[in-house]
mmCIF file of C-alpha atoms in Angstrom:
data_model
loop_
_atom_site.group_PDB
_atom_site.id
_atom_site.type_symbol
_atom_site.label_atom_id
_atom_site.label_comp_id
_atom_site.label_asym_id
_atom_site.label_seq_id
_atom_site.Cartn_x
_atom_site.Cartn_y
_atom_site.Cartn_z
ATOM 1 C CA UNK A 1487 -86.740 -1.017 22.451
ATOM 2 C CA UNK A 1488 -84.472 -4.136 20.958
ATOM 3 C CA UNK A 1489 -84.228 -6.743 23.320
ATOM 4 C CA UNK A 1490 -80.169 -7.304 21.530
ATOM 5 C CA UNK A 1491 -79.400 -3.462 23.224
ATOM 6 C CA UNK A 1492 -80.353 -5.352 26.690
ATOM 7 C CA UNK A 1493 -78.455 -8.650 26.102
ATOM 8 C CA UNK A 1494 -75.215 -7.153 24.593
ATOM 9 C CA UNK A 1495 -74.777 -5.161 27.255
ATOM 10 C CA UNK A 1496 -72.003 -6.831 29.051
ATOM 11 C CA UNK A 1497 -73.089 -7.399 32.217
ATOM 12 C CA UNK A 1498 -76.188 -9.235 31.298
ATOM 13 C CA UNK A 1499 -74.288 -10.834 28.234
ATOM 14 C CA UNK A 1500 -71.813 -13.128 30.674
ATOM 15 C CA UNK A 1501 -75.066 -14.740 31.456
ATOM 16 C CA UNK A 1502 -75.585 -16.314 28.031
ATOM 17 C CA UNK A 1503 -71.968 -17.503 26.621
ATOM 18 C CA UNK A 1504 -71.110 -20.963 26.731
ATOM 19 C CA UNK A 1505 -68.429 -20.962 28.639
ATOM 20 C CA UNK A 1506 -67.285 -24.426 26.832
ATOM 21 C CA UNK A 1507 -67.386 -22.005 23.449
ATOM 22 C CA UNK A 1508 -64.270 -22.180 21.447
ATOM 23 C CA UNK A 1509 -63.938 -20.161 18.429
ATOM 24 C CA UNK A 1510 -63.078 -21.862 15.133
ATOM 25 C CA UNK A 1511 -62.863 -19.778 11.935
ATOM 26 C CA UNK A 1512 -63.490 -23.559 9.588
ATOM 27 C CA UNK A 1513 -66.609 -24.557 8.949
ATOM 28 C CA UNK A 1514 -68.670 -26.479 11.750
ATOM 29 C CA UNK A 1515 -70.377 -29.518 9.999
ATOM 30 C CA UNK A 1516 -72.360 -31.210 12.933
ATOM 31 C CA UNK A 1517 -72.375 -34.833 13.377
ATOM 32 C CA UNK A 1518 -75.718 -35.882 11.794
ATOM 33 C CA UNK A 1519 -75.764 -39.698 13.416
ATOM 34 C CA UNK A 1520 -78.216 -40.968 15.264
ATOM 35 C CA UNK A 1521 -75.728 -41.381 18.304
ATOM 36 C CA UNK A 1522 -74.552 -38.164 18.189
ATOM 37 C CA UNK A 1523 -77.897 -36.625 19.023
ATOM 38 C CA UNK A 1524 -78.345 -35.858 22.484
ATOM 39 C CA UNK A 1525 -81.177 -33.876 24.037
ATOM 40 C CA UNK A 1526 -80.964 -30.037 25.587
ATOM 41 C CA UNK A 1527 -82.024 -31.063 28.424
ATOM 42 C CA UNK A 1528 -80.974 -27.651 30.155
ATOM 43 C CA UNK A 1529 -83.561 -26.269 27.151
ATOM 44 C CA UNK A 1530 -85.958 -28.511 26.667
ATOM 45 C CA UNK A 1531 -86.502 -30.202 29.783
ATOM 46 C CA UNK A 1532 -85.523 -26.640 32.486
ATOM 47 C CA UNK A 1533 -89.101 -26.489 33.143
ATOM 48 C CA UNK A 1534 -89.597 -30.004 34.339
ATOM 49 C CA UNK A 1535 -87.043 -29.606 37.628
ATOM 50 C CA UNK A 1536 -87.155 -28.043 40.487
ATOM 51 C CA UNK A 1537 -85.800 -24.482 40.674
ATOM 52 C CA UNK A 1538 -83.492 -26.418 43.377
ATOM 53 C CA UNK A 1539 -81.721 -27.142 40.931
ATOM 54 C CA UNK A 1540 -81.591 -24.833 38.357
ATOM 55 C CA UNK A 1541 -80.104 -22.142 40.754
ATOM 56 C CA UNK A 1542 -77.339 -24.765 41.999
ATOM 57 C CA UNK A 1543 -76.804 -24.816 37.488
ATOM 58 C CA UNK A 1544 -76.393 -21.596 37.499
ATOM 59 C CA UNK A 1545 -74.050 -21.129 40.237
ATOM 60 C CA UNK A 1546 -71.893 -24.048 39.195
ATOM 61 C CA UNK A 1547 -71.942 -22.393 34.997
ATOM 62 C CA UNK A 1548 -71.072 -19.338 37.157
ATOM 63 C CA UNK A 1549 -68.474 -20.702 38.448
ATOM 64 C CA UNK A 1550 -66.804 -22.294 35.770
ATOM 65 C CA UNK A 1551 -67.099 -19.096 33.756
ATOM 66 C CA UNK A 1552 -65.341 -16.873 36.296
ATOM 67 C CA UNK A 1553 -62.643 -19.827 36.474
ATOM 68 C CA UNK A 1554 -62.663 -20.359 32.753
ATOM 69 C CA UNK A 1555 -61.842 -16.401 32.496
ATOM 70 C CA UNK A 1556 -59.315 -16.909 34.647
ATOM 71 C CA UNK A 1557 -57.748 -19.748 32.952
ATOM 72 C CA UNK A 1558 -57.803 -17.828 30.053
ATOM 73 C CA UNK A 1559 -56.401 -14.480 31.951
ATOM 74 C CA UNK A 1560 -53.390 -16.935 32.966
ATOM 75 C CA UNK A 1561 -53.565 -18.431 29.307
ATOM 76 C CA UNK A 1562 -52.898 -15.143 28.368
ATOM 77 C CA UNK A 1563 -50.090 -14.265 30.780
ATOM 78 C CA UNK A 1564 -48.023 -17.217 29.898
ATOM 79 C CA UNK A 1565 -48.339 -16.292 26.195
ATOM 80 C CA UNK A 1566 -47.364 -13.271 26.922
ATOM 81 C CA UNK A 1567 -44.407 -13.650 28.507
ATOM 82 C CA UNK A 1568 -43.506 -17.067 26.387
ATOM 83 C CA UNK A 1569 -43.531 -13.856 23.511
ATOM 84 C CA UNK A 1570 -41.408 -12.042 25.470
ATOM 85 C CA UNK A 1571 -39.217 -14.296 26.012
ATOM 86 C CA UNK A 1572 -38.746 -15.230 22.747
ATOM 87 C CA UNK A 1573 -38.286 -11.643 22.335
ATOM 88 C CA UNK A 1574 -35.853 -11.621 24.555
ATOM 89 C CA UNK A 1575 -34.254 -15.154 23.087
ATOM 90 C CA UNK A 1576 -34.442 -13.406 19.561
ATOM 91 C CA UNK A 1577 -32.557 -10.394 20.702
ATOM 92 C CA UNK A 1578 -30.116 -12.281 22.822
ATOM 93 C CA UNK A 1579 -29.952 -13.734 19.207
ATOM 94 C CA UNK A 1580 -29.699 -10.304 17.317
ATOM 95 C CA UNK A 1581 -26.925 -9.489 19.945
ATOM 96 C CA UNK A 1582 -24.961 -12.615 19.112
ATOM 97 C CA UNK A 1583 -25.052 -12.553 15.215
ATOM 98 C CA UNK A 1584 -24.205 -8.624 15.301
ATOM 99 C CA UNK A 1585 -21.224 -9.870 18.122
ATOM 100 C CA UNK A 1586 -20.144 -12.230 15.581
ATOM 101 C CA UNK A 1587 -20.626 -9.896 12.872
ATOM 102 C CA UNK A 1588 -18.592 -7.450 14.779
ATOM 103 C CA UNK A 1589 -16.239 -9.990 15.845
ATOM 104 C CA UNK A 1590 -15.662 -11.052 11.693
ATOM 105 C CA UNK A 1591 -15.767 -7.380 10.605
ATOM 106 C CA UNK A 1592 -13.041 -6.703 13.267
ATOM 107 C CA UNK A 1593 -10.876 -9.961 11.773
ATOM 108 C CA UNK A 1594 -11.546 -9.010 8.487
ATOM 109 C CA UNK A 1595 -10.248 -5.596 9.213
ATOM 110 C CA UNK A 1596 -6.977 -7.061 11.053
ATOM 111 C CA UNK A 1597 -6.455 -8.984 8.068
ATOM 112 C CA UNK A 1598 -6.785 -5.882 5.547
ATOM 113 C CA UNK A 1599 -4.113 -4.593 8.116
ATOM 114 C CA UNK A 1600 -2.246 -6.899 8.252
ATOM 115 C CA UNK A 1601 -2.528 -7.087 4.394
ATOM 116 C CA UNK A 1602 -1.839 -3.189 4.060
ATOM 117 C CA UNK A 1603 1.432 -3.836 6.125
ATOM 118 C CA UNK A 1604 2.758 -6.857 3.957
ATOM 119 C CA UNK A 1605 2.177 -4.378 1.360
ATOM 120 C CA UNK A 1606 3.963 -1.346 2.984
ATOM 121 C CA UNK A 1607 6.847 -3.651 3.734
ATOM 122 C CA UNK A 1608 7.075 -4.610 0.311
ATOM 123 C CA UNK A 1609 6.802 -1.471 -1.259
ATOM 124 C CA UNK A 1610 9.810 -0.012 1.189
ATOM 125 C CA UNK A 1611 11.498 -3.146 -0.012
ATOM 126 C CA UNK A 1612 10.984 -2.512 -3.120
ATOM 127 C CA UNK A 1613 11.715 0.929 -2.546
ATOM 128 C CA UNK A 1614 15.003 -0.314 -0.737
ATOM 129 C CA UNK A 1615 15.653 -2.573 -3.967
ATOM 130 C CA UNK A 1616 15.445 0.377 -6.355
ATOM 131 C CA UNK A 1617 17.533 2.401 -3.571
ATOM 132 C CA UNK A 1618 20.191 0.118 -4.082
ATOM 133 C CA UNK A 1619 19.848 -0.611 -7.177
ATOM 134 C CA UNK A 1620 20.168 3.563 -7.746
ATOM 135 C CA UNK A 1621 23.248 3.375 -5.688
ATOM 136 C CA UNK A 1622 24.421 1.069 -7.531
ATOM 137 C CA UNK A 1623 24.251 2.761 -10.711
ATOM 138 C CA UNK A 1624 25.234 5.901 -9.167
ATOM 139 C CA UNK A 1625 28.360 3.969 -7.780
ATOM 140 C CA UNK A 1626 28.893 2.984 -11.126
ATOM 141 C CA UNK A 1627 28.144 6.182 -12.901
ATOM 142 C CA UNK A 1628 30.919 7.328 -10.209
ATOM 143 C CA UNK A 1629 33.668 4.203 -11.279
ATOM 144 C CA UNK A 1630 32.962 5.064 -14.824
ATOM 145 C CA UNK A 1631 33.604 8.851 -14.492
ATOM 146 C CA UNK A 1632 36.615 8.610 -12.113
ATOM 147 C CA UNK A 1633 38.074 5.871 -14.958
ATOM 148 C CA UNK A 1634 37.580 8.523 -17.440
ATOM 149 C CA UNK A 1635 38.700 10.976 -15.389
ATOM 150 C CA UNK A 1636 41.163 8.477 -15.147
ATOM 151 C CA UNK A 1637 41.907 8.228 -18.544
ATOM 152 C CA UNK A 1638 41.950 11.755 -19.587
ATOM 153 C CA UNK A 1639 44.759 12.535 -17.050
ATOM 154 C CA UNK A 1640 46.326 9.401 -18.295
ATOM 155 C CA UNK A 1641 46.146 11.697 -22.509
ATOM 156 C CA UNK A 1642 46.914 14.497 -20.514
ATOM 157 C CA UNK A 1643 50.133 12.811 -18.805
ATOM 158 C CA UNK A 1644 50.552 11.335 -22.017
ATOM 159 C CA UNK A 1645 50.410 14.671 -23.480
ATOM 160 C CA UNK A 1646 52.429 16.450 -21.495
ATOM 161 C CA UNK A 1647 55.023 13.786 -21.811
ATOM 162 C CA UNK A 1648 54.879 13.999 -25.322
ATOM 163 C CA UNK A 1649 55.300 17.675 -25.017
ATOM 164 C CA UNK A 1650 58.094 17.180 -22.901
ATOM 165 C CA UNK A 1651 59.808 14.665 -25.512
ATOM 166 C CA UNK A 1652 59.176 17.428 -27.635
ATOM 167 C CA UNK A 1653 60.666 19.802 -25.896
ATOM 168 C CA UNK A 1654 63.803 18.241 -25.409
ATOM 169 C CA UNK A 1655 64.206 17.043 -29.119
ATOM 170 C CA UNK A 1656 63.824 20.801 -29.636
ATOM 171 C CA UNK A 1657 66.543 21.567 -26.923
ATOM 172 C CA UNK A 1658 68.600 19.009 -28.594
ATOM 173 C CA UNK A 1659 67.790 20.021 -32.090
ATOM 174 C CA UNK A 1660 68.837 23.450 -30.544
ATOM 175 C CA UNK A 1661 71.865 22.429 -28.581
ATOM 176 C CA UNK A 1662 72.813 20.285 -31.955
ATOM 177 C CA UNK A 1663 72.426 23.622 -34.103
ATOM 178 C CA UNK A 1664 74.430 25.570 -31.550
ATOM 179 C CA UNK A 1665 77.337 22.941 -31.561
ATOM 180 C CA UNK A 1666 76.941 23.408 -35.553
ATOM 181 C CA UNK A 1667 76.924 26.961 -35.189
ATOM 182 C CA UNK A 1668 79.810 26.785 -32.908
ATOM 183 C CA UNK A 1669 81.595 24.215 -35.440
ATOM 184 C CA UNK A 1670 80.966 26.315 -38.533
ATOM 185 C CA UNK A 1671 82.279 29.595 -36.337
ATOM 186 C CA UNK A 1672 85.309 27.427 -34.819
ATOM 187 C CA UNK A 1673 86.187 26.231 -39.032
ATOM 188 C CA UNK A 1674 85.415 29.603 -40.001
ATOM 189 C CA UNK A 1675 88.063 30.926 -37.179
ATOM 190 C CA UNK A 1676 90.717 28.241 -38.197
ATOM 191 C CA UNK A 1677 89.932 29.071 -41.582
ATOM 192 C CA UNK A 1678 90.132 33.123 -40.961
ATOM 193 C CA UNK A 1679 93.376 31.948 -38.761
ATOM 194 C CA UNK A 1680 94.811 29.913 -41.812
ATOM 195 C CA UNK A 1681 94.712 32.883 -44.305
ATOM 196 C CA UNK A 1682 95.533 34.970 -41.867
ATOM 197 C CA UNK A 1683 98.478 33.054 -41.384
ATOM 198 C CA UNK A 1684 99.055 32.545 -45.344
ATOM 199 C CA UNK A 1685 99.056 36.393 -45.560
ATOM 200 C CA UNK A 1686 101.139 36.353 -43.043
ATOM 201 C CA UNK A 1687 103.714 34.208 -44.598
ATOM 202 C CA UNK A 1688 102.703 35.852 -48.049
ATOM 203 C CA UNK A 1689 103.730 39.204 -46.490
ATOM 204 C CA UNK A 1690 106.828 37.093 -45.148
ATOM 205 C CA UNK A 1691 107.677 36.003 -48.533
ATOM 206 C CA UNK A 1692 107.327 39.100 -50.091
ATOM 207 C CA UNK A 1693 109.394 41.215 -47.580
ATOM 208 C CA UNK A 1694 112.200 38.099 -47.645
ATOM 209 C CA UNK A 1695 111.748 38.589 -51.703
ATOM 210 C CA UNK A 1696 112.011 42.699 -51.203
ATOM 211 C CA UNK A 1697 114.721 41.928 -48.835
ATOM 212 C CA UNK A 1698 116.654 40.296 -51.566
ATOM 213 C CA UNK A 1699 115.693 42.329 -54.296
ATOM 214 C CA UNK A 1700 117.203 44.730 -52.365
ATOM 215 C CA UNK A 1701 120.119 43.010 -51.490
ATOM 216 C CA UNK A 1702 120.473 42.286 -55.192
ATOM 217 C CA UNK A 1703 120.307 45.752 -56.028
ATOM 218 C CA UNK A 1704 122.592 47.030 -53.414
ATOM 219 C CA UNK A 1705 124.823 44.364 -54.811
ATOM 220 C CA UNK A 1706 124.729 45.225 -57.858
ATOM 221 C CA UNK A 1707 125.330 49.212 -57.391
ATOM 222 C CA UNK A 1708 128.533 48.399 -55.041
ATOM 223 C CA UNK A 1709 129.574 45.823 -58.070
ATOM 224 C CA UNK A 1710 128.587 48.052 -61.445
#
């Protein structure tokens, strides 16, 4: 049997660490000077003293290995909780920048908000402007078509005075050829009248002339 698969068995292998060990993954160059060699005593010289004293050793390396493990166990503890709370530091942290974050996310937001309003309020006033501006032409478009409507009852007026003047020129042209008519047919009654009245005195003349002629001849048969 190996004697390693006794002393690696950890109850036996407490009892040869050096407590005083401290594990360093460099190199180890010992000190080769003359003053830096000491003697093992506890090796070399163990069998030279009294057992006395070698149990009172071994008590006292007992002893500072239990307290050295728990030095270490508290070691531990504080390193533990020094992690944690730079855990907790670093999440306090986390909590802060993703606050702020929040915080500047939220701003950023109210500014896009605010942004979209400006923009909404100047798109209505723009849509206001072109409102306006629509009424505006439509008021126009109005002003234009009452002046021509305007206007054309102006031609019509015009027209219908025109028609009028018309009119009456025609009722005077008329009443003129009436009057004409009525002239000619007044001459043409004088005129009638006149040789009616010339046959008349024709008829006068003649009977005045028979009348004689007769006279004459009744004259003339009472005087043969």
């Amino acid at each position: 049997m190996s004697l390693w698969s006794w002393v690696n068995q950890p109850e036996e292998l407490k009892n040869f660490q050096n407590p005083l060990f401290e594990a360093n993954s460099l190199v180890i160059w010992p000190s080769v000077a003359p003053q830096s060699l000491q003697l093992w005593e506890g090796i070399f010289l163990r069998w030279n003293r009294p057992s006395r004293y070698l149990d009172e050793a071994e008590e006292e390396m007992k002893r500072i290995i239990d307290y050295n493990r728990f030095l270490q166990d508290k070691v531990n503890s504080m390193k533990k909780q020094i992690t944690q709370t730079e855990t907790e530091g670093k999440v306090d942290e986390v909590d802060e920048v993703d606050k702020v974050d929040e915080m500047d996310k939220v701003d950023e937001m109210d500014k896009v908000d605010e942004v979209d309003k400006v923009d909404k309020v100047d798109k209505v006033d723009e849509v206001d402007k072109v409102d306006k501006v629509d009424e505006v032409d439509k008021v126009d478009k109005v002003d234009e078509v009452d002046k021509v409507d305007e206007v054309d009852k102006v031609d019509e007026m015009d027209k219908v005075d025109e028609v009028d003047k018309v009119d009456e020129v025609d009722k005077v042209d008329k009443v003129d050829e009436v009057d004409k008519v009525d002239e000619v047919d007044k001459v043409d009654e004088v005129d009638k009248v006149d040789k009616v009245k010339k046959v008349d005195e024709v008829d006068e003349v003649d009977k005045v002339d028979e009348m004689d002629k007769v006279d004459e001849v009744d004259e003339v048969q009472e005087n043969p």
